[in-house]
Short mmCIF file of C-alpha atoms and ligand atoms in Angstrom, two decimals:
data_model
loop_
_atom_site.label_atom_id
_atom_site.label_comp_id
_atom_site.label_asym_id
_atom_site.label_seq_id
_atom_site.Cartn_x
_atom_site.Cartn_y
_atom_site.Cartn_z
CA MET A 1 0.00 0.00 0.00
CA ARG A 2 2.71 2.39 0.95
CA ASN A 3 4.36 1.69 -2.23
CA LYS A 4 1.13 2.07 -4.26
CA SER A 5 0.07 5.32 -2.54
CA PHE A 6 3.52 6.75 -3.29
CA LYS A 7 3.41 5.66 -6.94
CA TYR A 8 0.15 7.43 -7.95
CA PRO A 9 1.10 10.98 -6.89
CA LEU A 10 4.42 10.50 -8.72
CA LEU A 11 2.67 9.43 -11.95
CA CYS A 12 0.24 12.38 -11.68
CA GLY A 13 3.14 14.77 -11.21
CA LEU A 14 4.96 13.45 -14.28
CA LEU A 15 1.76 13.68 -16.32
CA CYS A 16 1.21 17.31 -15.26
CA LEU A 17 4.82 18.17 -16.13
CA CYS A 18 4.42 16.63 -19.59
CA ILE A 19 1.15 18.52 -20.25
CA CYS A 20 2.75 21.70 -19.04
CA LEU A 21 5.84 21.24 -21.22
CA CYS A 22 3.74 20.36 -24.26
CA GLY A 23 1.55 23.40 -23.69
CA CYS A 24 4.55 25.65 -23.30
CA THR A 25 6.10 24.30 -26.50
CA ALA A 26 2.89 24.79 -28.45
CA ASP A 27 2.53 28.39 -27.26
CA ARG A 28 6.12 29.37 -27.89
CA LYS A 29 6.93 30.93 -31.30
CA GLU A 30 10.06 29.54 -32.90
CA PRO A 31 12.23 32.44 -34.10
CA ASP A 32 12.33 31.16 -37.70
CA ALA A 33 8.84 29.70 -37.79
CA GLU A 34 7.32 32.68 -39.63
CA PRO A 35 8.90 34.81 -42.38
CA THR A 36 10.11 38.11 -40.99
CA ALA A 37 10.58 41.35 -42.93
CA GLU A 38 14.23 42.21 -43.70
CA LYS A 39 15.49 44.79 -41.24
CA ASN A 40 18.54 45.75 -43.26
CA ILE A 41 18.29 48.49 -45.89
CA VAL A 42 18.71 46.73 -49.22
CA VAL A 43 20.90 48.56 -51.75
CA GLY A 44 21.52 47.43 -55.32
CA PHE A 45 24.85 48.79 -56.54
CA SER A 46 25.61 48.76 -60.24
CA GLN A 47 29.37 49.15 -60.51
CA VAL A 48 31.16 49.97 -63.77
CA GLY A 49 33.66 47.12 -63.52
CA ALA A 50 37.10 46.39 -62.14
CA GLU A 51 39.21 48.20 -64.71
CA SER A 52 41.46 50.13 -62.35
CA ASP A 53 42.93 50.44 -58.85
CA TRP A 54 40.56 53.37 -58.40
CA ARG A 55 37.56 51.17 -59.17
CA ALA A 56 38.72 48.43 -56.77
CA ALA A 57 39.11 51.01 -53.99
CA ASN A 58 35.66 52.38 -54.79
CA THR A 59 34.03 48.93 -54.57
CA ILE A 60 35.72 48.20 -51.24
CA SER A 61 34.64 51.56 -49.86
CA MET A 62 31.00 50.83 -50.78
CA GLN A 63 31.16 47.32 -49.32
CA GLN A 64 32.64 48.55 -46.06
CA ALA A 65 30.12 51.35 -45.60
CA LEU A 66 26.98 49.51 -46.73
CA SER A 67 27.72 46.47 -44.59
CA PRO A 68 25.43 44.27 -42.47
CA GLU A 69 27.13 45.73 -39.36
CA ASN A 70 25.92 49.15 -40.48
CA GLY A 71 22.41 47.83 -41.19
CA TYR A 72 22.64 47.25 -44.94
CA ARG A 73 22.44 44.42 -47.42
CA LEU A 74 24.45 45.37 -50.49
CA ILE A 75 23.77 43.61 -53.79
CA LEU A 76 26.80 44.33 -55.96
CA ASP A 77 26.70 43.94 -59.72
CA ASP A 78 29.90 44.30 -61.77
CA ALA A 79 28.92 45.43 -65.27
CA GLN A 80 32.33 44.70 -66.79
CA ASN A 81 32.37 48.14 -68.37
CA ARG A 82 29.14 47.62 -70.31
CA GLN A 83 26.20 49.95 -70.12
CA ASP A 84 23.76 47.27 -71.32
CA ARG A 85 24.76 45.15 -68.32
CA GLN A 86 24.15 48.08 -66.02
CA ILE A 87 20.67 48.54 -67.46
CA THR A 88 19.94 44.83 -66.91
CA ALA A 89 21.27 45.05 -63.35
CA ILE A 90 19.03 48.02 -62.57
CA ARG A 91 16.01 46.15 -63.92
CA ASN A 92 16.90 43.20 -61.70
CA PHE A 93 17.18 45.48 -58.68
CA ILE A 94 13.72 46.88 -59.46
CA GLN A 95 12.30 43.36 -59.68
CA GLN A 96 13.90 42.45 -56.37
CA GLY A 97 12.29 45.50 -54.78
CA VAL A 98 15.50 46.96 -53.33
CA ASP A 99 15.21 50.05 -51.14
CA TYR A 100 17.83 52.09 -53.03
CA ILE A 101 19.74 51.82 -56.28
CA VAL A 102 23.29 53.17 -56.46
CA LEU A 103 24.64 53.65 -59.97
CA ALA A 104 28.26 54.32 -60.93
CA PRO A 105 27.55 54.99 -64.61
CA THR A 106 29.78 53.82 -67.43
CA THR A 107 28.75 56.57 -69.84
CA GLU A 108 26.87 59.84 -69.53
CA THR A 109 24.00 59.16 -71.92
CA GLY A 110 21.38 56.44 -72.36
CA TRP A 111 19.80 56.31 -68.90
CA ASP A 112 16.39 57.92 -69.35
CA THR A 113 14.34 54.76 -69.90
CA VAL A 114 15.70 52.59 -67.13
CA LEU A 115 15.79 55.39 -64.58
CA THR A 116 12.17 56.19 -65.42
CA GLU A 117 11.39 52.55 -64.59
CA ALA A 118 13.17 52.93 -61.23
CA LYS A 119 11.28 56.15 -60.55
CA ASP A 120 7.94 54.52 -61.41
CA ALA A 121 8.82 51.72 -58.97
CA GLY A 122 9.44 54.34 -56.28
CA ILE A 123 13.12 53.41 -55.81
CA PRO A 124 15.48 56.35 -55.25
CA VAL A 125 18.60 56.29 -57.41
CA ILE A 126 21.87 57.67 -56.06
CA LEU A 127 24.64 58.37 -58.57
CA VAL A 128 28.30 58.04 -57.61
CA ASP A 129 31.51 58.98 -59.36
CA ARG A 130 30.54 59.95 -62.92
CA MET A 131 27.61 62.10 -63.96
CA ILE A 132 24.80 61.35 -66.39
CA GLU A 133 22.82 63.41 -68.88
CA VAL A 134 19.08 62.90 -68.50
CA SER A 135 16.03 64.79 -69.71
CA ASP A 136 14.59 65.02 -66.19
CA GLN A 137 16.83 65.73 -63.17
CA ASN A 138 14.23 64.03 -60.95
CA LEU A 139 15.24 60.67 -62.39
CA PHE A 140 17.94 60.54 -59.73
CA ALA A 141 17.84 61.59 -56.09
CA CYS A 142 21.37 62.93 -55.87
CA TRP A 143 24.93 62.55 -57.08
CA VAL A 144 28.31 62.52 -55.38
CA GLY A 145 31.53 62.51 -57.37
CA SER A 146 34.37 64.45 -58.96
CA ASP A 147 34.63 67.55 -61.08
CA PHE A 148 36.48 65.92 -63.97
CA ARG A 149 36.76 69.08 -66.03
CA GLU A 150 38.38 70.80 -63.08
CA GLU A 151 40.78 67.84 -62.76
CA GLY A 152 41.79 68.24 -66.41
CA GLY A 153 42.22 71.98 -65.89
CA ARG A 154 44.58 71.36 -62.99
CA ALA A 155 46.80 69.03 -65.00
CA VAL A 156 46.95 71.54 -67.85
CA LYS A 157 47.78 74.40 -65.48
CA TRP A 158 50.78 72.43 -64.23
CA MET A 159 51.91 71.81 -67.83
CA GLU A 160 51.68 75.53 -68.57
CA GLN A 161 53.66 76.41 -65.44
CA VAL A 162 56.40 73.84 -66.06
CA PHE A 163 56.79 74.05 -69.84
CA GLY A 164 55.89 77.67 -70.52
CA ASP A 165 55.70 78.08 -74.28
CA GLN A 166 57.99 75.16 -75.13
CA PRO A 167 56.67 73.02 -77.98
CA LEU A 168 55.14 69.77 -76.74
CA LYS A 169 54.27 66.59 -78.57
CA ILE A 170 51.54 65.05 -76.48
CA VAL A 171 50.22 61.49 -76.41
CA HIS A 172 46.73 61.54 -74.98
CA LEU A 173 45.53 58.24 -73.44
CA GLN A 174 41.80 58.62 -72.97
CA GLY A 175 39.56 56.69 -70.61
CA ASN A 176 36.37 54.98 -71.77
CA LEU A 177 34.88 57.25 -74.40
CA GLY A 178 31.62 58.82 -73.30
CA SER A 179 32.33 58.55 -69.57
CA SER A 180 32.31 61.86 -67.77
CA ALA A 181 35.82 61.14 -66.45
CA GLN A 182 37.02 61.00 -70.06
CA ILE A 183 34.88 63.91 -71.25
CA GLY A 184 36.01 66.26 -68.47
CA ARG A 185 39.71 65.40 -68.59
CA THR A 186 39.74 65.58 -72.39
CA ALA A 187 38.02 68.97 -72.28
CA GLY A 188 40.75 70.20 -69.91
CA LEU A 189 43.48 69.19 -72.34
CA ASP A 190 41.64 70.61 -75.35
CA GLU A 191 41.27 73.96 -73.63
CA GLY A 192 45.00 73.93 -72.79
CA ALA A 193 45.94 73.03 -76.38
CA ALA A 194 43.73 75.83 -77.69
CA ARG A 195 45.58 78.32 -75.46
CA ASN A 196 49.05 77.00 -76.31
CA PRO A 197 49.84 76.92 -80.04
CA GLY A 198 53.06 74.98 -79.38
CA TRP A 199 51.17 71.97 -78.04
CA GLU A 200 50.58 69.25 -80.60
CA ILE A 201 48.46 66.25 -79.72
CA VAL A 202 50.26 63.64 -81.82
CA PHE A 203 48.01 60.80 -80.75
CA ARG A 204 44.68 60.44 -78.98
CA GLY A 205 43.04 57.06 -78.31
CA ASP A 206 40.77 55.09 -75.97
CA GLY A 207 42.85 53.17 -73.43
CA ASP A 208 39.81 51.78 -71.55
CA PHE A 209 41.26 53.05 -68.26
CA THR A 210 43.29 49.79 -68.17
CA GLN A 211 46.98 49.10 -67.78
CA ALA A 212 47.01 46.58 -70.65
CA LYS A 213 45.46 49.01 -73.13
CA GLY A 214 47.71 51.87 -71.99
CA GLN A 215 50.75 49.70 -72.62
CA GLU A 216 49.46 48.48 -75.97
CA LEU A 217 48.75 51.99 -77.28
CA VAL A 218 52.15 53.40 -76.29
CA GLN A 219 54.00 50.33 -77.54
CA THR A 220 52.33 50.68 -80.95
CA LEU A 221 53.26 54.37 -81.12
CA LEU A 222 56.88 53.56 -80.30
CA GLU A 223 56.96 50.81 -82.92
CA ASN A 224 55.51 53.25 -85.49
CA GLY A 225 58.21 55.76 -84.69
CA THR A 226 55.80 58.41 -83.40
CA GLU A 227 57.74 61.12 -81.57
CA PHE A 228 56.41 62.53 -78.32
CA ASN A 229 57.70 64.01 -75.08
CA VAL A 230 54.55 64.13 -72.90
CA ILE A 231 51.95 61.51 -72.01
CA TYR A 232 48.65 62.82 -70.65
CA SER A 233 47.11 59.66 -69.22
CA GLU A 234 43.51 59.92 -68.01
CA ASN A 235 44.15 57.47 -65.18
CA ASP A 236 46.94 55.80 -63.23
CA ASN A 237 46.50 52.31 -64.63
CA MET A 238 46.99 53.47 -68.21
CA ALA A 239 50.05 55.38 -66.98
CA TYR A 240 51.49 52.16 -65.48
CA GLY A 241 51.06 50.51 -68.88
CA ALA A 242 52.70 53.47 -70.62
CA VAL A 243 55.65 53.26 -68.22
CA ASP A 244 56.11 49.57 -69.03
CA ALA A 245 56.03 50.27 -72.77
CA LEU A 246 58.59 53.08 -72.46
CA LYS A 247 60.92 50.96 -70.33
CA ASN A 248 60.63 48.01 -72.72
CA ALA A 249 61.71 50.36 -75.52
CA GLY A 250 64.77 51.46 -73.52
CA LEU A 251 63.37 54.91 -72.68
CA VAL A 252 63.40 56.52 -69.25
CA PRO A 253 59.94 57.64 -68.14
CA GLY A 254 60.18 60.94 -66.32
CA ALA A 255 63.38 61.90 -68.19
CA ASP A 256 62.69 61.13 -71.87
CA VAL A 257 58.93 61.50 -71.53
CA THR A 258 56.97 63.49 -68.93
CA ILE A 259 53.91 61.63 -67.64
CA LEU A 260 50.83 63.26 -66.12
CA SER A 261 48.13 61.10 -64.65
CA PHE A 262 44.85 61.10 -62.70
CA ASP A 263 43.63 59.23 -59.61
CA ALA A 264 46.71 59.57 -57.35
CA SER A 265 46.59 56.03 -56.03
CA LYS A 266 49.34 54.90 -53.66
CA THR A 267 51.26 53.04 -56.37
CA ALA A 268 51.23 56.06 -58.67
CA LEU A 269 52.40 58.38 -55.91
CA GLY A 270 55.29 55.96 -55.21
CA MET A 271 56.20 56.32 -58.92
CA LEU A 272 55.90 60.07 -58.54
CA MET A 273 58.42 60.03 -55.69
CA ASP A 274 60.74 57.99 -57.92
CA GLY A 275 60.42 60.59 -60.69
CA VAL A 276 58.66 58.21 -63.10
CA ILE A 277 55.34 60.06 -63.07
CA SER A 278 55.66 63.86 -62.86
CA TYR A 279 52.20 65.03 -61.82
CA ASP A 280 49.08 63.31 -60.53
CA VAL A 281 45.64 64.84 -60.04
CA GLU A 282 43.61 63.14 -57.35
CA CYS A 283 40.28 61.49 -58.09
CA ASN A 284 38.80 60.32 -54.82
CA PRO A 285 37.09 56.90 -54.89
CA LEU A 286 36.07 56.64 -51.23
CA HIS A 287 32.38 57.23 -51.81
CA GLY A 288 30.99 54.52 -49.50
CA PRO A 289 30.58 56.69 -46.37
CA ARG A 290 29.20 59.51 -48.53
CA VAL A 291 26.51 57.26 -49.99
CA GLN A 292 25.76 55.91 -46.51
CA ALA A 293 25.26 59.47 -45.23
CA ILE A 294 22.94 60.25 -48.16
CA ILE A 295 20.82 57.16 -47.48
CA GLU A 296 20.63 58.04 -43.78
CA GLN A 297 19.40 61.51 -44.69
CA LEU A 298 16.78 60.10 -47.06
CA GLU A 299 15.67 57.57 -44.41
CA ALA A 300 15.23 60.44 -41.95
CA GLY A 301 13.04 62.28 -44.48
CA GLU A 302 15.69 64.92 -45.09
CA GLU A 303 16.75 66.24 -48.46
CA PRO A 304 20.46 65.71 -49.19
CA PRO A 305 22.17 68.12 -51.60
CA LYS A 306 21.38 67.24 -55.20
CA LEU A 307 25.04 67.46 -56.27
CA THR A 308 28.12 66.98 -54.07
CA TYR A 309 31.59 67.53 -55.49
CA VAL A 310 34.32 65.90 -53.42
CA GLU A 311 37.48 67.77 -52.52
CA GLU A 312 40.56 66.59 -54.35
CA ALA A 313 44.27 67.36 -54.20
CA VAL A 314 47.14 67.47 -56.68
CA PHE A 315 50.55 65.86 -56.29
CA ASP A 316 53.97 66.75 -57.62
CA ARG A 317 57.32 65.25 -56.71
CA GLU A 318 58.39 68.16 -54.55
CA HIS A 319 55.47 67.91 -52.14
CA THR A 320 54.88 64.17 -52.02
CA THR A 321 56.33 62.28 -49.07
CA ARG A 322 56.25 58.69 -47.86
CA GLU A 323 54.11 59.80 -44.90
CA ILE A 324 51.51 61.29 -47.27
CA ILE A 325 51.41 58.07 -49.31
CA ASP A 326 51.16 55.80 -46.26
CA ALA A 327 48.30 57.85 -44.83
CA ARG A 328 46.19 57.49 -47.97
CA GLY A 329 43.22 55.17 -48.12
CA TYR A 330 43.90 53.94 -51.65
O1 AHR B 401 35.39 57.63 -63.05
C1 AHR B 401 36.59 57.59 -62.36
C2 AHR B 401 37.63 56.96 -63.23
O2 AHR B 401 37.24 55.65 -63.54
C3 AHR B 401 39.00 56.83 -62.61
O3 AHR B 401 39.87 57.85 -62.94
C4 AHR B 401 39.48 55.59 -63.28
O4 AHR B 401 40.65 55.07 -62.76
C5 AHR B 401 38.28 54.77 -63.21
O5 AHR B 401 38.30 53.61 -63.86
#
């Protein structure tokens, strides 16, 4: 009896515990049991490509700023320098219902249709780096980037100060034709050439902003016997290629040929200190935090400035030090 009377309360207790546990389990919501809305801000970023050190630094800057730690999900699309791929990427972003579209445009023209689609979908478009030409300025929320014409003007001013009215035979390595980086820097040189009758542009060609194309163009000129004493290279990577071509031909860059470049990446400034490149106009690629600040303003219902030009420096050999190079972010 003692044993029996002891057994029943024990069984009842176990039963109650089971019922209680089952009840608790049934009431409790598993964290992943129901779909939850994404808390991160979703940004589709259509990047030009990976043609240069500048571009790589720009992509990293965007990834670091628009990171999950900062409350973002970044969908990066590399267009491999093709506008048609950028248009496809933007359409994909619209279909995915991203919160913002960031566009680093390949060329200036050809954006009206796809940006109208983004506008109709209610997705703000933020432009970085290069500018675009559209019929309606409301097709994009705002832009942050460089004044490329001003950059070209700075390079030309240095040429005028250093060479005075000496005759120059200039090789002009252009970036991707139709990009505002190319258009602005080319305009700067054209204005300089118009002011200086002794300047002859002996060659002008599209070097794609790449090292390989820069080398190929200069090598061909050297093989053809084209004479020149200045290379105006619209970015650092084409300048690296030009340097390789000159060295391969037994010439001394910086002594036989003066090289001006744009971007002012760390590698180029090292070459500047070594006297290989003579002048470099900065083009700042660190747009990630700037885009992040714009999105935060838009999220807060504020109106960021429509156009923001970033501050940029110029570098010559005299004023460039190892400390300056080491402190740079790209
Ligand atoms: O639009 C910026 C330019 O594009 C940079 O000068 C160049 O390096 C890049 O590819």
